[in-house]
Tab-separated table of C-alpha atoms in Angstrom:
chain	number	residue	atom	x	y	z
A	382	UNK	CA	10.568	-91.062	22.449
A	383	UNK	CA	11.545	-88.963	19.440
A	384	UNK	CA	10.199	-85.443	19.790
A	385	UNK	CA	8.040	-84.482	16.754
A	386	UNK	CA	9.433	-81.443	14.977
A	387	UNK	CA	6.760	-80.664	12.359
A	388	UNK	CA	3.465	-79.009	13.293
A	389	UNK	CA	0.168	-78.119	11.658
A	390	UNK	CA	0.155	-74.343	11.397
A	391	UNK	CA	-3.463	-73.825	12.459
A	392	UNK	CA	-3.176	-76.143	15.448
A	393	UNK	CA	0.129	-74.557	16.440
A	394	UNK	CA	-1.513	-71.135	16.239
A	395	UNK	CA	-4.322	-72.382	18.481
A	396	UNK	CA	-1.729	-73.715	20.934
A	397	UNK	CA	0.037	-70.352	21.106
A	398	UNK	CA	-3.238	-68.467	21.451
A	399	UNK	CA	-4.395	-70.712	24.304
A	400	UNK	CA	-1.066	-70.381	26.102
A	401	UNK	CA	-1.325	-66.583	26.037
A	402	UNK	CA	-4.916	-66.749	27.272
A	403	UNK	CA	-3.800	-68.927	30.178
A	404	UNK	CA	-1.069	-66.352	30.885
A	405	UNK	CA	-3.704	-63.649	31.363
A	406	UNK	CA	-4.017	-62.182	27.864
A	407	UNK	CA	-7.560	-61.531	26.648
A	408	UNK	CA	-8.836	-63.814	23.899
A	409	UNK	CA	-8.715	-61.285	21.039
A	410	UNK	CA	-5.211	-60.063	21.902
A	411	UNK	CA	-3.953	-63.631	22.293
A	412	UNK	CA	-5.305	-64.445	18.840
A	413	UNK	CA	-3.491	-61.465	17.310
A	414	UNK	CA	-0.139	-62.342	18.903
A	415	UNK	CA	-0.431	-66.022	17.947
A	416	UNK	CA	-1.315	-65.110	14.359
A	417	UNK	CA	1.677	-62.772	14.187
A	418	UNK	CA	4.041	-65.532	15.336
A	419	UNK	CA	2.639	-68.202	13.015
A	420	UNK	CA	2.572	-65.898	9.987
A	421	UNK	CA	6.289	-65.326	10.514
A	422	UNK	CA	6.994	-69.071	10.635
A	423	UNK	CA	4.828	-69.725	7.590
A	424	UNK	CA	6.815	-67.170	5.576
A	425	UNK	CA	10.106	-68.743	6.634
A	426	UNK	CA	11.022	-65.897	9.000
A	427	UNK	CA	11.622	-68.334	11.848
A	428	UNK	CA	13.486	-65.741	13.901
A	429	UNK	CA	10.166	-63.938	14.515
A	430	UNK	CA	7.939	-66.997	14.851
A	431	UNK	CA	7.017	-69.219	17.785
A	432	UNK	CA	10.643	-69.019	18.924
A	433	UNK	CA	9.523	-65.692	20.478
A	434	UNK	CA	6.723	-67.270	22.526
A	435	UNK	CA	8.930	-67.954	25.549
A	436	UNK	CA	10.328	-64.424	25.809
A	437	UNK	CA	6.909	-62.804	25.362
A	438	UNK	CA	5.517	-64.992	28.140
A	439	UNK	CA	8.474	-64.359	30.409
A	440	UNK	CA	8.054	-60.604	30.065
A	441	UNK	CA	4.347	-60.945	30.851
A	442	UNK	CA	5.141	-63.115	33.870
A	443	UNK	CA	7.766	-60.632	35.101
A	444	UNK	CA	5.358	-57.685	34.642
A	445	UNK	CA	7.541	-56.249	31.894
A	446	UNK	CA	4.553	-56.335	29.501
A	447	UNK	CA	1.048	-55.337	30.559
A	448	UNK	CA	-1.504	-57.324	28.510
A	449	UNK	CA	-4.345	-55.507	30.289
A	450	UNK	CA	-3.142	-52.027	29.294
A	451	UNK	CA	-5.447	-49.571	27.523
A	452	UNK	CA	-3.931	-48.374	24.258
A	453	UNK	CA	-4.539	-44.625	24.203
A	454	UNK	CA	-4.558	-41.834	21.633
A	455	UNK	CA	-2.312	-38.975	22.737
A	456	UNK	CA	-2.892	-36.635	19.810
A	457	UNK	CA	-5.033	-36.785	16.695
A	458	UNK	CA	-6.071	-34.738	13.704
A	459	UNK	CA	-7.559	-35.678	10.350
A	460	UNK	CA	-4.563	-37.618	9.030
A	461	UNK	CA	-1.967	-37.896	11.809
A	462	UNK	CA	-2.291	-39.819	15.067
A	463	UNK	CA	0.068	-40.536	17.952
A	464	UNK	CA	-0.834	-43.524	20.096
A	465	UNK	CA	0.643	-44.842	23.314
A	466	UNK	CA	0.715	-48.617	23.608
A	467	UNK	CA	1.162	-48.257	27.364
A	468	UNK	CA	3.365	-51.350	27.320
A	469	UNK	CA	0.825	-53.743	25.793
A	470	UNK	CA	2.022	-56.609	23.573
A	471	UNK	CA	3.654	-55.226	20.440
A	472	UNK	CA	1.521	-57.110	17.914
A	473	UNK	CA	-1.637	-55.832	19.608
A	474	UNK	CA	-0.363	-52.238	19.619
A	475	UNK	CA	0.763	-52.555	15.990
A	476	UNK	CA	-2.605	-53.954	14.929
A	477	UNK	CA	-4.402	-51.041	16.594
A	478	UNK	CA	-2.081	-48.573	14.844
A	479	UNK	CA	-2.725	-50.294	11.522
A	480	UNK	CA	-6.507	-50.124	11.962
A	481	UNK	CA	-6.320	-46.397	12.657
A	482	UNK	CA	-3.956	-45.751	9.721
A	483	UNK	CA	-6.147	-47.619	7.217
A	484	UNK	CA	-9.322	-45.953	8.472
A	485	UNK	CA	-7.804	-42.479	8.296
A	486	UNK	CA	-6.248	-43.101	4.870
A	487	UNK	CA	-9.577	-44.231	3.465
A	488	UNK	CA	-11.096	-40.933	4.578
A	489	UNK	CA	-8.234	-38.555	3.792
A	490	UNK	CA	-6.147	-40.347	1.150
A	491	UNK	CA	-3.125	-40.876	3.383
A	492	UNK	CA	-2.462	-41.202	7.086
A	493	UNK	CA	0.436	-41.447	9.508
A	494	UNK	CA	0.260	-43.165	12.875
A	495	UNK	CA	3.181	-42.872	15.255
A	496	UNK	CA	3.496	-45.252	18.195
A	497	UNK	CA	5.320	-45.115	21.490
A	498	UNK	CA	5.205	-47.357	24.548
A	499	UNK	CA	5.177	-50.577	22.534
A	500	UNK	CA	7.122	-53.841	22.509
A	501	UNK	CA	8.547	-56.168	19.841
A	502	UNK	CA	5.723	-56.258	17.280
A	503	UNK	CA	6.675	-59.214	15.092
A	504	UNK	CA	7.282	-58.896	11.358
A	505	UNK	CA	6.341	-55.902	9.268
A	506	UNK	CA	4.845	-58.285	6.700
A	507	UNK	CA	2.118	-59.194	9.187
A	508	UNK	CA	0.715	-55.659	8.815
A	509	UNK	CA	1.486	-55.278	5.112
A	510	UNK	CA	-0.650	-58.257	4.174
A	511	UNK	CA	-3.659	-56.793	5.984
A	512	UNK	CA	-3.223	-53.443	4.231
A	513	UNK	CA	-2.860	-55.103	0.824
A	514	UNK	CA	-6.177	-56.873	1.415
A	515	UNK	CA	-7.694	-53.383	1.760
A	516	UNK	CA	-6.052	-52.180	-1.487
A	517	UNK	CA	-3.764	-49.830	0.430
A	518	UNK	CA	-0.063	-49.110	0.154
A	519	UNK	CA	1.580	-49.372	3.567
A	520	UNK	CA	5.002	-48.506	4.934
A	521	UNK	CA	5.871	-49.721	8.425
A	522	UNK	CA	8.958	-48.750	10.410
A	523	UNK	CA	10.002	-49.865	13.873
A	524	UNK	CA	13.023	-49.325	16.031
A	525	UNK	CA	14.601	-51.962	18.247
A	526	UNK	CA	17.121	-52.310	21.046
A	527	UNK	CA	20.848	-51.872	20.499
A	528	UNK	CA	22.338	-54.605	18.341
A	529	UNK	CA	24.206	-52.736	15.583
A	530	UNK	CA	27.111	-50.278	15.706
A	531	UNK	CA	27.250	-47.020	13.771
A	532	UNK	CA	29.579	-47.358	10.833
A	533	UNK	CA	33.108	-47.098	12.206
A	534	UNK	CA	32.054	-48.186	15.698
A	535	UNK	CA	32.352	-51.552	17.443
A	536	UNK	CA	29.697	-51.217	20.145
A	537	UNK	CA	25.945	-51.655	19.530
A	538	UNK	CA	24.067	-48.357	19.499
A	539	UNK	CA	21.091	-48.706	17.126
A	540	UNK	CA	18.753	-51.586	16.411
A	541	UNK	CA	18.347	-53.700	13.297
A	542	UNK	CA	15.431	-51.351	12.699
A	543	UNK	CA	13.126	-52.936	10.096
A	544	UNK	CA	11.657	-51.328	6.987
A	545	UNK	CA	8.528	-52.906	5.476
A	546	UNK	CA	6.565	-51.796	2.399
A	547	UNK	CA	3.525	-53.498	0.889
A	548	UNK	CA	1.924	-52.661	-2.472
A	549	UNK	CA	-0.989	-54.584	-4.001
A	550	UNK	CA	-1.010	-56.000	-7.519
A	551	UNK	CA	-3.665	-57.713	-9.640
A	552	UNK	CA	-2.983	-61.173	-11.029
A	553	UNK	CA	0.657	-61.041	-9.955
A	554	UNK	CA	1.902	-61.349	-6.388
A	555	UNK	CA	1.968	-58.094	-4.410
A	556	UNK	CA	5.203	-56.260	-3.734
A	557	UNK	CA	6.023	-57.152	-0.144
A	558	UNK	CA	9.368	-55.933	1.151
A	559	UNK	CA	10.186	-56.688	4.781
A	560	UNK	CA	13.821	-56.214	5.704
A	561	UNK	CA	16.067	-55.511	8.626
A	562	UNK	CA	18.603	-52.737	8.137
A	563	UNK	CA	21.312	-55.153	9.246
A	564	UNK	CA	22.882	-57.749	6.977
A	565	UNK	CA	20.623	-60.217	8.786
A	566	UNK	CA	18.015	-59.984	11.541
A	567	UNK	CA	19.550	-60.678	14.947
A	568	UNK	CA	16.845	-63.274	15.488
A	569	UNK	CA	18.464	-65.443	12.817
A	570	UNK	CA	21.694	-65.421	14.816
A	571	UNK	CA	19.693	-66.398	17.916
A	572	UNK	CA	18.231	-69.328	15.974
A	573	UNK	CA	21.713	-70.341	14.744
A	574	UNK	CA	23.006	-70.252	18.326
A	575	UNK	CA	20.110	-72.437	19.458
A	576	UNK	CA	20.907	-74.947	16.718
A	577	UNK	CA	24.641	-74.825	17.478
A	578	UNK	CA	25.365	-73.648	13.936
A	579	UNK	CA	27.948	-71.174	12.628
A	580	UNK	CA	26.863	-68.016	10.836
A	581	UNK	CA	28.267	-66.679	7.538
A	582	UNK	CA	31.246	-64.350	7.696
A	583	UNK	CA	30.101	-60.761	7.301
A	584	UNK	CA	26.970	-61.055	9.399
A	585	UNK	CA	28.454	-59.841	12.659
A	586	UNK	CA	31.466	-58.846	14.748
A	587	UNK	CA	32.414	-60.006	18.237
A	588	UNK	CA	32.583	-57.717	21.272
A	589	UNK	CA	36.102	-56.605	20.284
A	590	UNK	CA	35.054	-55.645	16.754
A	591	UNK	CA	36.508	-58.714	15.023
A	592	UNK	CA	34.577	-60.511	12.252
A	593	UNK	CA	33.148	-63.805	13.533
A	594	UNK	CA	31.279	-66.892	12.377
A	595	UNK	CA	30.470	-67.992	15.946
A	596	UNK	CA	26.801	-67.269	16.667
A	597	UNK	CA	27.321	-66.922	20.422
A	598	UNK	CA	30.245	-64.504	19.957
A	599	UNK	CA	28.067	-62.545	17.536
A	600	UNK	CA	25.320	-62.248	20.139
A	601	UNK	CA	27.864	-60.787	22.557
A	602	UNK	CA	29.034	-58.399	19.833
A	603	UNK	CA	27.094	-56.662	17.064
A	604	UNK	CA	25.333	-57.441	13.826
A	605	UNK	CA	26.473	-55.309	10.895
A	606	UNK	CA	24.470	-52.811	8.807
A	607	UNK	CA	23.386	-53.933	5.337
A	608	UNK	CA	25.403	-52.027	2.751
A	609	UNK	CA	27.719	-50.559	5.394
A	610	UNK	CA	27.105	-46.823	5.888
A	611	UNK	CA	23.932	-46.926	3.750
A	612	UNK	CA	22.229	-49.417	6.061
A	613	UNK	CA	23.469	-47.471	9.071
A	614	UNK	CA	21.935	-44.278	7.648
A	615	UNK	CA	18.593	-45.943	6.918
A	616	UNK	CA	18.498	-47.488	10.394
A	617	UNK	CA	19.187	-44.112	11.946
A	618	UNK	CA	16.403	-42.540	9.851
A	619	UNK	CA	13.954	-45.210	11.071
A	620	UNK	CA	15.036	-44.622	14.680
A	621	UNK	CA	14.367	-40.896	14.254
A	622	UNK	CA	10.840	-41.382	12.854
A	623	UNK	CA	9.805	-44.304	15.077
A	624	UNK	CA	11.652	-43.193	18.213
A	625	UNK	CA	12.722	-39.561	18.390
A	626	UNK	CA	9.594	-38.206	16.667
A	627	UNK	CA	7.027	-40.343	18.525
A	628	UNK	CA	8.441	-39.937	22.030
A	629	UNK	CA	9.388	-43.625	22.238
A	630	UNK	CA	12.837	-44.846	23.152
A	631	UNK	CA	15.639	-44.413	20.615
A	632	UNK	CA	19.213	-45.633	20.356
A	633	UNK	CA	20.321	-46.884	23.759
A	634	UNK	CA	16.954	-45.905	25.275
A	635	UNK	CA	15.107	-48.789	23.609
A	636	UNK	CA	15.394	-51.478	26.252
A	637	UNK	CA	16.473	-55.026	25.397
A	638	UNK	CA	13.682	-57.531	25.949
A	639	UNK	CA	16.143	-60.332	26.726
A	640	UNK	CA	18.361	-58.419	29.141
A	641	UNK	CA	16.472	-55.563	30.815
A	642	UNK	CA	14.117	-56.820	33.534
A	643	UNK	CA	13.659	-53.483	35.262
A	644	UNK	CA	12.002	-51.335	32.570
A	645	UNK	CA	9.566	-51.713	29.647
A	646	UNK	CA	11.056	-51.746	26.162
A	647	UNK	CA	9.323	-48.534	24.971
A	648	UNK	CA	9.645	-49.496	21.308
A	649	UNK	CA	8.406	-47.028	18.684
A	650	UNK	CA	6.645	-47.708	15.374
A	651	UNK	CA	5.659	-45.566	12.395
A	652	UNK	CA	2.819	-46.450	9.979
A	653	UNK	CA	2.164	-44.644	6.695
A	654	UNK	CA	-0.916	-45.731	4.712
A	655	UNK	CA	-1.818	-44.492	1.213
A	656	UNK	CA	-5.175	-44.896	-0.530
A	657	UNK	CA	-4.382	-45.790	-4.151
A	658	UNK	CA	-7.832	-44.679	-5.353
A	659	UNK	CA	-6.780	-41.070	-4.701
A	660	UNK	CA	-4.287	-41.414	-7.560
A	661	UNK	CA	-6.170	-43.667	-9.985
A	662	UNK	CA	-8.827	-46.415	-9.907
A	663	UNK	CA	-7.489	-49.421	-8.026
A	664	UNK	CA	-8.033	-51.794	-10.958
A	665	UNK	CA	-6.009	-49.510	-13.239
A	666	UNK	CA	-3.211	-49.440	-10.686
A	667	UNK	CA	-3.250	-53.222	-10.330
A	668	UNK	CA	-2.979	-53.674	-14.104
A	669	UNK	CA	-0.017	-51.288	-14.163
A	670	UNK	CA	1.602	-53.196	-11.295
A	671	UNK	CA	1.068	-56.497	-13.112
A	672	UNK	CA	2.711	-55.080	-16.232
A	673	UNK	CA	5.621	-53.722	-14.194
A	674	UNK	CA	6.196	-57.041	-12.428
A	675	UNK	CA	5.934	-59.079	-15.640
A	676	UNK	CA	8.431	-56.832	-17.386
A	677	UNK	CA	10.905	-57.270	-14.516
A	678	UNK	CA	10.498	-61.044	-14.539
A	679	UNK	CA	11.154	-61.150	-18.316
A	680	UNK	CA	14.534	-59.447	-17.912
A	681	UNK	CA	17.620	-61.413	-19.078
A	682	UNK	CA	18.848	-63.696	-16.310
A	683	UNK	CA	22.379	-64.130	-15.055
A	684	UNK	CA	24.062	-67.488	-15.536
A	685	UNK	CA	22.600	-70.104	-13.214
A	686	UNK	CA	19.476	-68.055	-12.416
A	687	UNK	CA	16.204	-69.774	-13.284
A	688	UNK	CA	13.790	-67.057	-12.224
A	689	UNK	CA	13.795	-63.414	-11.156
A	690	UNK	CA	11.729	-62.923	-8.025
A	691	UNK	CA	10.043	-59.818	-6.660
A	692	UNK	CA	10.135	-59.046	-2.933
A	693	UNK	CA	7.759	-61.353	-1.074
A	694	UNK	CA	7.470	-63.979	-3.805
A	695	UNK	CA	9.919	-66.475	-2.303
A	696	UNK	CA	8.186	-66.187	1.055
A	697	UNK	CA	4.803	-66.815	-0.613
A	698	UNK	CA	6.138	-70.100	-1.980
A	699	UNK	CA	7.356	-71.054	1.488
A	700	UNK	CA	3.884	-70.300	2.886
A	701	UNK	CA	2.295	-72.700	0.389
A	702	UNK	CA	4.726	-75.472	1.324
A	703	UNK	CA	4.468	-74.998	5.082
A	704	UNK	CA	0.690	-74.789	5.032
A	705	UNK	CA	0.666	-78.137	3.264
A	706	UNK	CA	3.491	-79.975	5.025
A	707	UNK	CA	3.643	-78.189	8.360
A	708	UNK	CA	6.065	-75.908	10.191
A	709	UNK	CA	9.332	-77.553	11.211
A	710	UNK	CA	10.703	-76.331	14.531
A	711	UNK	CA	14.197	-76.782	16.037
A	712	UNK	CA	14.282	-79.310	18.860
A	713	UNK	CA	15.247	-76.641	21.407
A	714	UNK	CA	12.185	-74.567	20.483
A	715	UNK	CA	9.982	-77.673	20.711
A	716	UNK	CA	11.365	-78.400	24.177
A	717	UNK	CA	10.593	-74.817	25.223
A	718	UNK	CA	7.038	-75.094	23.909
A	719	UNK	CA	6.502	-78.428	25.659
A	720	UNK	CA	7.651	-76.870	28.952
A	721	UNK	CA	5.354	-73.884	28.348
A	722	UNK	CA	2.470	-76.193	27.511
A	723	UNK	CA	3.027	-78.201	30.680
A	724	UNK	CA	3.159	-75.011	32.731
A	725	UNK	CA	-0.089	-73.676	31.328
A	726	UNK	CA	-1.749	-77.071	30.814
A	727	UNK	CA	-1.984	-76.810	27.016
A	728	UNK	CA	-1.058	-79.889	24.952
A	729	UNK	CA	1.508	-79.137	22.214
A	730	UNK	CA	1.231	-82.667	20.809
A	731	UNK	CA	-2.233	-81.890	19.481
A	732	UNK	CA	-0.484	-79.662	16.938
A	733	UNK	CA	1.838	-82.378	15.577
A	734	UNK	CA	1.766	-82.782	11.787
A	735	UNK	CA	1.688	-86.429	10.715
A	736	UNK	CA	0.260	-87.504	7.343
A	737	UNK	CA	1.488	-84.603	5.200
A	738	UNK	CA	4.966	-84.802	6.729
A	739	UNK	CA	5.198	-88.531	6.018
A	740	UNK	CA	3.979	-87.891	2.488
A	741	UNK	CA	6.723	-85.319	1.916
A	742	UNK	CA	9.396	-87.590	3.378
A	743	UNK	CA	8.248	-90.333	1.022
A	744	UNK	CA	8.461	-87.972	-1.922
A	745	UNK	CA	11.999	-86.941	-0.922
A	746	UNK	CA	13.104	-90.584	-0.919
A	747	UNK	CA	11.842	-91.170	-4.467
């Protein structure tokens, strides 16, 4: 039998949520983690989507993540909070940090929430979208385990530490920047390795420091900073705020979720929320943002360029398509999910996308 590869996003989200519940995660937390994974897939960030389900579950099963942990506040004043995730699931810890940051910013105009004791928390865009819905500007930083060398080095020391910034607009799409500080997120190399595909030259080096297009060699080596020393500097800055400042791990002290089965990851995050109304009425700001975006999009285009996009716009278009036609998963990921479903007695095939997929295939043949 041919394994279906395209899935209805809502049904796939329900599948993931139910699997986590069966693994011992409470219903609300399971919903948050599943939503985080599916939102990544919908936006085309497959490296942070349901491909992560297996490793999250394995770390729960091996007691490397504690889904029953109480997330605690270690210090707090009017606009600054430090929370300890106590090794709960990263998306749950991040969501709690976001709620605190938005609440504090609404009261005081701006707020910072530092996080320690967390795990991989998904995409930054997951949190940005929620802040934008509340008419807030949000910056999210997170560190990660060693995958990238300092400029001039050949051995991984810092993570592909992501930077995410969300800013609402009016009639135009919001500004939604979510980027790794490496040329590419390591998760994309993992996906390429799973598919048996090569990666572009310039993404990574092998363990001896040589440029490589082999995804498996890249995983044994290092991904490279975006913009060379500039990306390295930004990644280091993120590690300082999310790791050194919060009391979380930093550099080699952020444990690898795929390799370290003795200790929690101790990932750190950093949330900065800004209430726009403290500067000007939100509707005025949105009109100014719309004007700004429209002026950028009217700029002269280089040869062969049909449209100038703002950060987040391409992903929005992918969301529209995948909501309609379904999320396509690599066969290896599908096989993993089937095995997980069998283990926890949850039927993946209920999430298969049929009619819309056939409709799209028909359109492609026209």
